[in-house]
Coordinates of C-alpha atoms (C1' of nucleotides) in Angstrom, one line a residue:
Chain A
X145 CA 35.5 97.9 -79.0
X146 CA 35.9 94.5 -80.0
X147 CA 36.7 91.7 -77.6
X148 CA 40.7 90.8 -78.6
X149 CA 39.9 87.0 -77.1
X150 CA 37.0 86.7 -79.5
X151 CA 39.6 87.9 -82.0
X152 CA 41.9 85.9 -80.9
X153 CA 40.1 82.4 -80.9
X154 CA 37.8 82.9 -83.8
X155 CA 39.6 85.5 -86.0
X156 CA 37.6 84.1 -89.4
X157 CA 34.4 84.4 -87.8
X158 CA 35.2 88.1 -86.6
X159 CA 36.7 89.3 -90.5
X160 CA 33.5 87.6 -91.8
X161 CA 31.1 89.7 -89.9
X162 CA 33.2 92.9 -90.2
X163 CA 33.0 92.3 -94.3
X164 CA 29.5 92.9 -93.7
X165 CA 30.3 96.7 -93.1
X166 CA 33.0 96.9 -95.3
X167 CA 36.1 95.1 -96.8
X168 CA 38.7 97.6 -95.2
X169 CA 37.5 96.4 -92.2
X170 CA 37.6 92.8 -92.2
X171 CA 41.2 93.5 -93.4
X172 CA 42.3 94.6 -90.8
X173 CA 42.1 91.6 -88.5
X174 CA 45.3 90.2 -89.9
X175 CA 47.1 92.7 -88.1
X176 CA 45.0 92.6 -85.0
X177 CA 46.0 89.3 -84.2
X178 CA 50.1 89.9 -85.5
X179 CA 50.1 92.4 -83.1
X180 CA 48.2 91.0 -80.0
X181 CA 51.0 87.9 -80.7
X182 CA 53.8 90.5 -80.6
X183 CA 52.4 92.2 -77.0
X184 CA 51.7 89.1 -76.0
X185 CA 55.4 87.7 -76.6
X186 CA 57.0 91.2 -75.4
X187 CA 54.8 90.7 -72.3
X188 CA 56.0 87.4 -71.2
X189 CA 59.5 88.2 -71.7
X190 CA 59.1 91.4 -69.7
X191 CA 57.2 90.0 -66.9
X192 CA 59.9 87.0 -66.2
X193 CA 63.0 89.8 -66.3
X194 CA 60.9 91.6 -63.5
X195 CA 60.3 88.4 -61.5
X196 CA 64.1 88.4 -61.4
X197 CA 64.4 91.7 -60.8
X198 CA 62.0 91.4 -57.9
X199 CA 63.7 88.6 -56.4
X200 CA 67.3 90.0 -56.8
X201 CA 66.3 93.5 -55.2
X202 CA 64.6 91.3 -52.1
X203 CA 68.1 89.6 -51.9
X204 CA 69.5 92.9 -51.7
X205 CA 67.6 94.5 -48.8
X206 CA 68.0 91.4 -46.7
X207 CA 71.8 91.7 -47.3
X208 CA 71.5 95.1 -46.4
X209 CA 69.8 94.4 -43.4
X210 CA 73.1 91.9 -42.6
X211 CA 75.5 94.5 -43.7
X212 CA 77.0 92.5 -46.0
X213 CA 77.5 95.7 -48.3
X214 CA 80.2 94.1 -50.7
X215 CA 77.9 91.6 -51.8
X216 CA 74.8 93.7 -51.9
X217 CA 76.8 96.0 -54.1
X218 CA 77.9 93.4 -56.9
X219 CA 74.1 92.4 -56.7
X220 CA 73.2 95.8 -57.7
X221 CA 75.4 96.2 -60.4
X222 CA 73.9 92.7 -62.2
X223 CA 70.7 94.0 -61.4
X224 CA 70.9 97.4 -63.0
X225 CA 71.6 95.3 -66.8
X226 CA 68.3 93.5 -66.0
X227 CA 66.5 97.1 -65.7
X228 CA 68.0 98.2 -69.0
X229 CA 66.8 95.0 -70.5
X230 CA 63.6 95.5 -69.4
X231 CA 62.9 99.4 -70.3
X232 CA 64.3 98.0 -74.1
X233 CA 61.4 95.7 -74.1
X234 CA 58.7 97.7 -72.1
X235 CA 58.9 100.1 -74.7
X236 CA 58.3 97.2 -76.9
X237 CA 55.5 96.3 -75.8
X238 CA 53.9 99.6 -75.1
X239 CA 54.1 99.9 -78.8
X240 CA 52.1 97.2 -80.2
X241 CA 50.1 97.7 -77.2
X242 CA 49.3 101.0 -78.6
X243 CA 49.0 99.9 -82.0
X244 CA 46.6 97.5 -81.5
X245 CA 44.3 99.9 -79.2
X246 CA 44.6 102.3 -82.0
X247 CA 43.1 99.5 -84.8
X248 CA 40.5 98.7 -82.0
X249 CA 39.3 101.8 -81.3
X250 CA 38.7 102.1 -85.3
X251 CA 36.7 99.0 -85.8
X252 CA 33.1 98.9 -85.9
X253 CA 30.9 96.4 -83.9
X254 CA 29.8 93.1 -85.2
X255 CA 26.4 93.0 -86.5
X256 CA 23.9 90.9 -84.9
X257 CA 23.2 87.8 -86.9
X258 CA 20.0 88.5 -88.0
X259 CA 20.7 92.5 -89.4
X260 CA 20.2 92.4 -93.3
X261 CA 23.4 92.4 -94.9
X262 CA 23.7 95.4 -97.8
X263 CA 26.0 97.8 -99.2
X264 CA 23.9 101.3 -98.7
X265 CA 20.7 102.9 -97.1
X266 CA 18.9 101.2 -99.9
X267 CA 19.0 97.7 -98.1
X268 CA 17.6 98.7 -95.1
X269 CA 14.9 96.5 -94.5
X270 CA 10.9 98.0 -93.7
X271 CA 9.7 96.5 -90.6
X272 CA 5.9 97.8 -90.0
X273 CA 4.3 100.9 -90.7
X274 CA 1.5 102.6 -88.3
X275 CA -1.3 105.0 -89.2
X276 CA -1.9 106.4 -92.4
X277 CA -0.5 109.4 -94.7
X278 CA -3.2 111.9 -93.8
X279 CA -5.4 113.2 -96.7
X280 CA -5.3 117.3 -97.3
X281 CA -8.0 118.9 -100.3
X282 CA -5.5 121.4 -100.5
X283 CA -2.0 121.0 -101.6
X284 CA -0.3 120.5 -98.6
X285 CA 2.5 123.5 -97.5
X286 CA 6.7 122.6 -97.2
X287 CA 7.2 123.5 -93.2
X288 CA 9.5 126.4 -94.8
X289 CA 6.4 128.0 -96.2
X290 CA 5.0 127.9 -92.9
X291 CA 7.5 129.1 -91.0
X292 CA 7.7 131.8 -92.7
X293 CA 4.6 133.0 -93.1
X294 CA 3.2 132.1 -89.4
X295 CA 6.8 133.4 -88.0
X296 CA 8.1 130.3 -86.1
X297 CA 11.3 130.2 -87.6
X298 CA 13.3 133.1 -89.1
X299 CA 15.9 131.3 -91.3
X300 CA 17.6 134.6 -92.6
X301 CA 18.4 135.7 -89.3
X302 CA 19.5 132.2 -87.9
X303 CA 21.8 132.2 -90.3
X304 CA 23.1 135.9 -89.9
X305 CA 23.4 134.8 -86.3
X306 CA 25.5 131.3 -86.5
X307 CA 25.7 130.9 -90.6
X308 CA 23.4 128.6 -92.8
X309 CA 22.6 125.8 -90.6
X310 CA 21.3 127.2 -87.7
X311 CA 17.9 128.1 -87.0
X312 CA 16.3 131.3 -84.9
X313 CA 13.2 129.5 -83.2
X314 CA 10.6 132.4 -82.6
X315 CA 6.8 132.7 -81.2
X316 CA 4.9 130.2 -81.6
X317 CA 8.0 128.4 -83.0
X318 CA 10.1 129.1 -80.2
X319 CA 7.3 128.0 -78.2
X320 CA 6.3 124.6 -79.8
X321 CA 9.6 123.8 -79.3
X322 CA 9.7 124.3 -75.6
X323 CA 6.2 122.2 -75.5
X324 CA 7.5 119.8 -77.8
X325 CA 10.6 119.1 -75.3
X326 CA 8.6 119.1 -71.7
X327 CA 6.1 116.9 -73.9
X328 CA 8.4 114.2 -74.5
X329 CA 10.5 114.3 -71.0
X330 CA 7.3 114.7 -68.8
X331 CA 6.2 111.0 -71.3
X332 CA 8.9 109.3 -70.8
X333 CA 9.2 109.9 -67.2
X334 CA 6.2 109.4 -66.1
X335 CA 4.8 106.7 -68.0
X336 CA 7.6 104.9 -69.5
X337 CA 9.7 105.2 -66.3
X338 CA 13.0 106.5 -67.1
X339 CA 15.0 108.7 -65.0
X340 CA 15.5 112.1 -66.6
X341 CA 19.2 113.5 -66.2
X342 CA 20.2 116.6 -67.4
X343 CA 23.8 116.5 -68.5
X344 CA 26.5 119.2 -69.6
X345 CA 26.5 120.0 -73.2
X346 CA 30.0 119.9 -73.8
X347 CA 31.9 116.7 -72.7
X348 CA 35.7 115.0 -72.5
X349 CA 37.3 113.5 -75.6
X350 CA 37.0 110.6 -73.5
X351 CA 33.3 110.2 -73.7
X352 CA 33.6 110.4 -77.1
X353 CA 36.1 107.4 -77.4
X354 CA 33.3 105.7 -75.1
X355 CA 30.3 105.9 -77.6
X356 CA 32.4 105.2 -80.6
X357 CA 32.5 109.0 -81.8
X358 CA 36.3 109.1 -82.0
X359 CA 38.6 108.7 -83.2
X360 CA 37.2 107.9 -86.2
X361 CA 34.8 111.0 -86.6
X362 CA 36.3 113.2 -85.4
X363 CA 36.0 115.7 -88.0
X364 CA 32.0 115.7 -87.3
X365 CA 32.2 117.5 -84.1
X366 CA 32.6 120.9 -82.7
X367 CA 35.6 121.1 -80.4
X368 CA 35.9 124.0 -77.8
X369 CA 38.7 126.2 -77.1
X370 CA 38.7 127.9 -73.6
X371 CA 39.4 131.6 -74.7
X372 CA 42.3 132.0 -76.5
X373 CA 44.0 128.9 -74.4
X374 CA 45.1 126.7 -77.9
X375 CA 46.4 124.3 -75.3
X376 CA 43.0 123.3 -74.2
X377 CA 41.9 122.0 -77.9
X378 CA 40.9 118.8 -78.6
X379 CA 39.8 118.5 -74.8
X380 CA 36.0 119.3 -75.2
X381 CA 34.1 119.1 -77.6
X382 CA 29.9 119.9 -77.7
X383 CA 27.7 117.3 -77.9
X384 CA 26.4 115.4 -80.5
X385 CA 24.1 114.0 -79.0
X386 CA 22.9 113.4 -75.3
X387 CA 24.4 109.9 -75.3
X388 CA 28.1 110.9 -75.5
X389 CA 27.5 112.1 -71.9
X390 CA 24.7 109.6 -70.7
X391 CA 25.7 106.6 -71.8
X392 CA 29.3 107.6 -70.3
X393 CA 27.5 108.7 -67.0
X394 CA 28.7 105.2 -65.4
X395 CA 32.3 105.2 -67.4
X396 CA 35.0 103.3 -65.4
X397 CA 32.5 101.9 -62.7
X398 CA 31.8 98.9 -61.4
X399 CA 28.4 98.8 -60.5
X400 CA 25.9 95.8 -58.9
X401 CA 23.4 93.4 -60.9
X402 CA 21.0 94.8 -58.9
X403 CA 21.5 98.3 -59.9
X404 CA 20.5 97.5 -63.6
X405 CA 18.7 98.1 -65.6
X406 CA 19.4 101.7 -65.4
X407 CA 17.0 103.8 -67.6
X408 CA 17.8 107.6 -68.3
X409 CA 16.0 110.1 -70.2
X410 CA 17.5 113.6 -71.3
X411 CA 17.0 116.7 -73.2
X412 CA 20.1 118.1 -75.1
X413 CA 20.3 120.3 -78.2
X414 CA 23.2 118.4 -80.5
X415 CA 25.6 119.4 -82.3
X416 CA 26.6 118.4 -85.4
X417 CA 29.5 119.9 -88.0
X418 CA 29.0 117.5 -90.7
X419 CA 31.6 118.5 -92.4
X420 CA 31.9 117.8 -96.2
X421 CA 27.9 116.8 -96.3
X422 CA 26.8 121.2 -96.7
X423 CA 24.6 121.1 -99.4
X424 CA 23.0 118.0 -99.5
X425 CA 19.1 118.4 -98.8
X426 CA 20.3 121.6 -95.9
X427 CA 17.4 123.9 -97.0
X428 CA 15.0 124.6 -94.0
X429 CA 15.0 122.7 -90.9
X430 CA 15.5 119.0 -91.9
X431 CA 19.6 118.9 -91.5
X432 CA 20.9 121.7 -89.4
X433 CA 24.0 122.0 -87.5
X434 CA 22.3 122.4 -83.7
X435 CA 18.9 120.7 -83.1
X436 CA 17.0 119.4 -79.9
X437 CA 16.3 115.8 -79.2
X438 CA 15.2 113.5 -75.9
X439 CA 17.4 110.8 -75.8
X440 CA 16.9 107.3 -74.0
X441 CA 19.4 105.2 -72.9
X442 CA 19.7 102.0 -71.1
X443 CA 22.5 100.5 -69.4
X444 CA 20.8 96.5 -68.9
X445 CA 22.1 93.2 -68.3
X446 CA 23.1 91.5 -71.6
X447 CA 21.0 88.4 -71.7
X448 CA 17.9 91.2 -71.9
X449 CA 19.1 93.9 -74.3
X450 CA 17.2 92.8 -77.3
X451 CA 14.0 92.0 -75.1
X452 CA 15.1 95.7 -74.1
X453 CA 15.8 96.8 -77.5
X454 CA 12.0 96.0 -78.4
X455 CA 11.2 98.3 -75.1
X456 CA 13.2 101.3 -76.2
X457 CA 11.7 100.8 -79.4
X458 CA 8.4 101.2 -78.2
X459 CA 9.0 104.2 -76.1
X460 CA 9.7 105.9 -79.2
X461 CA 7.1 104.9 -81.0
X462 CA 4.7 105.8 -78.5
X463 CA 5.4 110.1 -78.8
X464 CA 4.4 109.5 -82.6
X465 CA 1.6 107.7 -81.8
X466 CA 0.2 109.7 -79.4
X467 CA 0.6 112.8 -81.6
X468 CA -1.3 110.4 -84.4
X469 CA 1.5 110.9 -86.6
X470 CA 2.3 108.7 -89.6
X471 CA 5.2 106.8 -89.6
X472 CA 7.4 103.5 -90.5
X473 CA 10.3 101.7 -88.7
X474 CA 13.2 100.3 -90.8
X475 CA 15.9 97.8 -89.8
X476 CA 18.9 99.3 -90.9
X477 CA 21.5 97.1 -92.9
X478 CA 25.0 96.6 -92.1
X479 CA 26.1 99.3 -94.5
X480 CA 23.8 101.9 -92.7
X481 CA 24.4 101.1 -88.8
X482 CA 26.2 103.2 -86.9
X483 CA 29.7 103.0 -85.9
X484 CA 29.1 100.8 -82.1
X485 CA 25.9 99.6 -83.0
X486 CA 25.1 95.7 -83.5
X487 CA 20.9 96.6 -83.9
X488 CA 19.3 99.4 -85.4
X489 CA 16.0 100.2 -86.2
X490 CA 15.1 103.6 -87.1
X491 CA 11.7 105.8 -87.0
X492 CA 10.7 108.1 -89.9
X493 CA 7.6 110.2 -89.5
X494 CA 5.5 111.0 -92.3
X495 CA 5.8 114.8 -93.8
X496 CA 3.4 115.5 -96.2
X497 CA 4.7 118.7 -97.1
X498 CA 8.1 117.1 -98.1
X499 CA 6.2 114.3 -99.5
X500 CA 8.4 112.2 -97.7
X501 CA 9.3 110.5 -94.6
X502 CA 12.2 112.2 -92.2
X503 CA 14.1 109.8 -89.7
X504 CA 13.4 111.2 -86.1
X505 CA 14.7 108.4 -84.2
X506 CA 17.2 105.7 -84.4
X507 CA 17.3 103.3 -81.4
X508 CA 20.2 100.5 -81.3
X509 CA 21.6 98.0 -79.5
X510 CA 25.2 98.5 -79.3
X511 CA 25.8 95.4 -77.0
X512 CA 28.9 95.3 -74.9
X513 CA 30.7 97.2 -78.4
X514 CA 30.3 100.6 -75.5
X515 CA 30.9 99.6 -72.4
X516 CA 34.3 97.6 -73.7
X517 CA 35.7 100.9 -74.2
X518 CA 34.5 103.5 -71.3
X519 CA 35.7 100.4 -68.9
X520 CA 32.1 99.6 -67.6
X521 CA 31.3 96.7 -65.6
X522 CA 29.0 95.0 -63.2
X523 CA 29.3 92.3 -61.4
X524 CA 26.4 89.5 -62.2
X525 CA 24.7 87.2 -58.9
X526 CA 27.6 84.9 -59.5
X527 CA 29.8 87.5 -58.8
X528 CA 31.5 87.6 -62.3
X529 CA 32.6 90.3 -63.6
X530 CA 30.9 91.4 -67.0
X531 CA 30.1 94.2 -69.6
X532 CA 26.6 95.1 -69.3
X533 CA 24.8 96.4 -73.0
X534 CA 24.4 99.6 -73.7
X535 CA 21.3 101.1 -75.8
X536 CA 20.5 104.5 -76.7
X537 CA 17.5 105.8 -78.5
X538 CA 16.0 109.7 -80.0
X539 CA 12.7 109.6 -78.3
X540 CA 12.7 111.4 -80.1
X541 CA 14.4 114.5 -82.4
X542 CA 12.9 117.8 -82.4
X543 CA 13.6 119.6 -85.3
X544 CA 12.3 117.0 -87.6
X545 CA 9.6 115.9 -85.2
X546 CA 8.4 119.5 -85.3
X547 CA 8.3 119.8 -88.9
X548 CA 6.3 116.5 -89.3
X549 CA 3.8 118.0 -86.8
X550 CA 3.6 121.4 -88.5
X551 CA 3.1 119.8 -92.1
X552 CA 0.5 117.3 -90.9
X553 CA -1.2 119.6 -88.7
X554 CA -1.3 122.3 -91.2
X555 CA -5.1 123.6 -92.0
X556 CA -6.8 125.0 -95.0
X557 CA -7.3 128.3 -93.1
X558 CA -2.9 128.7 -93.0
X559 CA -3.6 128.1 -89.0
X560 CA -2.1 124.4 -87.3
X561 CA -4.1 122.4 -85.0
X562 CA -2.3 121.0 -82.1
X563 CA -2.6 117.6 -81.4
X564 CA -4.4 117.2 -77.7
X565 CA -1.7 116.0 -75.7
X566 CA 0.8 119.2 -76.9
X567 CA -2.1 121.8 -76.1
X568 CA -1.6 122.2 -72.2
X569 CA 2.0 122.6 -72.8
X570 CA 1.3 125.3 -75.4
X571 CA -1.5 126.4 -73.4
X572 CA -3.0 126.8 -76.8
X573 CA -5.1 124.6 -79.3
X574 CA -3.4 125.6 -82.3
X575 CA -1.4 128.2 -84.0
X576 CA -3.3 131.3 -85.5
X577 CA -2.9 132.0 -88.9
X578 CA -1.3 135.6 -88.8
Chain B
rG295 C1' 42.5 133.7 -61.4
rG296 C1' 45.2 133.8 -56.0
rA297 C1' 46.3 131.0 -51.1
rG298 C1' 46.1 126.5 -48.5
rA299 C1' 44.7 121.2 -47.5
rG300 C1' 43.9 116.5 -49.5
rA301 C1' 43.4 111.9 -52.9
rU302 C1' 45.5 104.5 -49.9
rG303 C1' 41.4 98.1 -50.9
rG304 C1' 33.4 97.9 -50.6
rC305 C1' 33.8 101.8 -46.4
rU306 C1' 36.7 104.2 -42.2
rG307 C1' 41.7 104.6 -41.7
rA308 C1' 47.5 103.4 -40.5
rG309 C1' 51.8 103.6 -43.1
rU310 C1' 58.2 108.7 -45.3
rG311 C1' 62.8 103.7 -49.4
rG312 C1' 63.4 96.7 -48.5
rU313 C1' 58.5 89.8 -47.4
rU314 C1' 53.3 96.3 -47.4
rG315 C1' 49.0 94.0 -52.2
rA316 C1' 49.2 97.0 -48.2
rA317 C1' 48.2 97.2 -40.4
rA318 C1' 43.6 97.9 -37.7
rG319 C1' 38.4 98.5 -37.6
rC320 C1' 33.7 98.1 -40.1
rG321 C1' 31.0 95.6 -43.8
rC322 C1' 30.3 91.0 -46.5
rU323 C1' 30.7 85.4 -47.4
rC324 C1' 31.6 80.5 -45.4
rC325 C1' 32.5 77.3 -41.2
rC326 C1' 32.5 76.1 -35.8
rC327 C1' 30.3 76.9 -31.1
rU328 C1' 26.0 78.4 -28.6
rG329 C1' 18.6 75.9 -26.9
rC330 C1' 17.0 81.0 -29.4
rU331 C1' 16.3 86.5 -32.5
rA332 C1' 22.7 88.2 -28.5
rA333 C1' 27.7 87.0 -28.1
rG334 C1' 32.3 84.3 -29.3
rG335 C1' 36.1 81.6 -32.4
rG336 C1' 38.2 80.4 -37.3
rA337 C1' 38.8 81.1 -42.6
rG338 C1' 38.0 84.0 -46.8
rU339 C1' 36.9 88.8 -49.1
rA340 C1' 40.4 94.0 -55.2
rU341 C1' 41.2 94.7 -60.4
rA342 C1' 43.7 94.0 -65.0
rG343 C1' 47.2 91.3 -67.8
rG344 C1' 50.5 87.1 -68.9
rU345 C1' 51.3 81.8 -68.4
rU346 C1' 49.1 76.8 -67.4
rA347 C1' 45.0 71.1 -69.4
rA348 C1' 44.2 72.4 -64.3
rC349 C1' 45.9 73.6 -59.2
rG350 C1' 48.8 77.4 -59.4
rC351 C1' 52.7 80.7 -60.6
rC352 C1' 54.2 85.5 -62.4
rU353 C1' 53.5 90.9 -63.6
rA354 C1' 51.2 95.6 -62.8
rU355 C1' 48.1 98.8 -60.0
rC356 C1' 48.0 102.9 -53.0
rG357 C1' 44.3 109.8 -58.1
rA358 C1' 47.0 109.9 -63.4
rG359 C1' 51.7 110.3 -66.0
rG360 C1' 56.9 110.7 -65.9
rG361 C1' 61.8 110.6 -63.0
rU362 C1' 65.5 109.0 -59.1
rU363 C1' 67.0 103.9 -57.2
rC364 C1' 69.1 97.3 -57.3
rG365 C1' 64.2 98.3 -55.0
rA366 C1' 58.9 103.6 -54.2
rA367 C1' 52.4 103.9 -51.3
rU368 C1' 56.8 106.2 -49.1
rC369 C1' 61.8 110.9 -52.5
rC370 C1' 61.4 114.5 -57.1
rC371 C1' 58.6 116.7 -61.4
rU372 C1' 54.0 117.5 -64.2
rC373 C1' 48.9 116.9 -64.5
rU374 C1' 43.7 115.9 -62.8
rC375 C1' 40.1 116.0 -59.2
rU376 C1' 38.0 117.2 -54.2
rC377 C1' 37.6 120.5 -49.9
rU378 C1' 38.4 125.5 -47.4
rC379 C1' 39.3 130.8 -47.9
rC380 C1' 39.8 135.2 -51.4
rG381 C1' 38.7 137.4 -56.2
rC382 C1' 35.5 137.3 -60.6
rC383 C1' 30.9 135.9 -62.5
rA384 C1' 25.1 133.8 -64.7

RNA sequence: GGAGAGAUGGCUGAGUGGUUGAAAGCGCUCCCCUGCUAAGGGAGUAUAGGUUAACGCCUAUCGAGGGUUCGAAUCCCUCUCUCUCCGCCA
């Protein structure tokens, strides 16, 4: 959520950075700062008819207390039209209170200064590249090939279990995956020193509003019923991605400079309906409805979060790395960020069987954009109190991650080596050819 | 799912309609005193919002929401969460 003072003070400045991610945005500061006047105005008047009030009803009890009843009585009765006039203009107030909430909650963060303005995925800007795209003398096999013919994943039957879009891991699939997961925890734990938390897959709409999900995507998520209870929709809703219930873990706290940064790791599988996006590029494992991923977040002091930013960053890189896997790190544009984010660089990894590269992490800096709206605070050495920044970051996603891995790793012999640092989890050097 | 108990400021914990935003204690901060790592005295110590150039003033908040009333931490209703016991269950 936007700050309403910076709205307030420097409303051009706001609409102009909002443009950058879309005209219907910027528009709709005109009526963010109509209706922060009106609440405003509403407010006042409210507050002084309840000062009265206040000092009326005090009048009252002392006369009470003298048993003056008579008076106290004509008292009341003036008294009582002050109440109606206030509930009148409460309720006035309530409403642009809850109209400007609603246009808030619906309005994506400002982009940092220095993200590349553009209008699609096509202006996202290439940062660096690391490694190389590996050579084959054979023509490289799509990871659906593989799958199918070493047994890791059995599409047909994922989908007669869940429908199209859901994949039945198996064997040495099943199993990679499982390594692949304890891989990238047991990394980050233990050398990049984040604090692994294991959260519940299903979360409060609430946590949703926190991140930025809702309300605005809500049609992208699973909700849950609880049996045939229809009164319990819209309450839960399964993840769709760790940091709906990480980045939330602090919600509604005030916590102390000295307890940040805070650094969390965790594995989840996500969740995602994408509704209206079936059939774009859904063959195989590269956009499926449920997929694993180790997620970092960081809940840091702002005047560090891009120093931070750079950190996260790193973390992520370093599971391709040590798997010597090709890949290159855009900077997304302002079209292409997500909803609460005001950085965003994401990770592709080389897959030579796609001949192409597949995003398996995208690590941003949402700022303050977070914590504004799950009510988050700490309270700095001078004892102010602020918003810290929030970032999150895939460190990285599985089912893309895997298929990198398989297609890279892939040998002449239909077998696939497994990179050194995978092998004890495996407990295997590579995958037989079958 | 059934029965019961509870939810008050950083913590402990009073408070059943009228200066209670909230006693007391602890903790913390500052000051004073004290010739020594002790004790004592004093002051301060929530959050959000509105208003003001500022000091300040005002409003709201005692789990959440609604109601009764001139006035609610205190009475009524609904909900949430926690604890104990029972049932069911991986």
């Amino acid at each position: 959520m936007l700050d309403i003072r910076e709205i307030r003070d420097n409303p051009e400045h706001v609409r102009e950075r909002l443009a950058t991610r879309g005209e219907d945005f910027a528009a709709k500061v005109g009526d963010v700062v109509r209706l922060d006047a009106e609440r405003r105005e509403a407010i006042t008047a409210v507050e002084e008819l309840k000062a009265r009030r206040n000092s009326a009803s005090k009048e009252i009890g002392a006369l009470m207390g003298q048993k003056k009843t008579e008076e106290a009585e004509a008292k009341k009765t003036e008294v009582r039209d002050i109440g109606d006039q206030i509930s009148a203009l409460d309720s006035q107030a309530a409403q642009a209170d809850d109209e400007l909430r609603d246009i808030l909650l619906r309005l994506p963060n400002l982009p940092h200064a220095d993200v590349p303005v553009g209008d699609s995925e096509n202006d996202n800007m290439e940062i660096r590249q690391w490694g190389e795209k590996p050579n084959f003398d054979f023509e490289p096999k799509p990871h659906t090939e593989l799958c199918d013919s070493l047994g890791l994943v059995d599409f047909a039957r994922g989908a007669k279990l869940a429908g199209s879009g859901f994949l039945l891991y198996s064997g040495w699939g099943a199993r990679l995956e499982r390594a692949l997961i304890q891989y990238l925890l047991d990394l980050h734990v233990h050398n990049h020193g984040y604090t692994e938390v294991s959260p519940p897959f299903i979360v409060g709409y609430d946590c949703m509003i926190g991140v930025g999900q809702f309300p605005k995507f809500e049609d992208q998520a699973y909700m849950v019923q609880e049996g045939l209870d229809e009164e319990s929709r819209g309450k839960l809703y399964l993840v769709p991605t760790a940091e709906a219930p990480v980045a939330n873990i602090h919600r509604e706290e005030l916590l102390k400079a000295g307890e940040l940064p805070k650094n969390y790791c965790a594995y989840s599988p996500c969740f995602r309906a994408e509704a209206g996006a079936a059939g774009v590029g859904t063959r195989g494992m590269i956009r499926v409805h449920q997929f694993d991923k180790v997620e970092l977040i960081k809940i840091v002091e702002p005047e560090t979060s891009y120093d931070e930013l750079d950190k996260l960053l790193g973390h992520a890189e370093k599971v391709l790395q040590s798997l010597n896997l090709h890949y290159r790190i855009l900077q997304l544009c302002t079209a292409d960020m997500s909803f609460g984010s005001a950085t965003t660089y994401d990770i592709e990894v080389w897959a030579p069987g796609q001949g192409d590269y597949l995003e398996v992490s995208s690590c941003s800096n949402c700022e303050d954009y977070q914590s504004r709206r799950m009510n988050l605070r700490y309270k700095d050495d001078d004892g102010k109190n602020r918003h810290p920044h929030i970032l999150n970051g895939s460190g990285t996603a599985l089912a893309r991650l895997f298929v990198a891995l398989i297609e890279t790793y892939q040998q002449p012999d239909g077998s696939i080596a497994i990179p050194e640092p995978i092998q004890p989890y495996l407990r295997a050097d590579r995958i037989p050819a079958s």
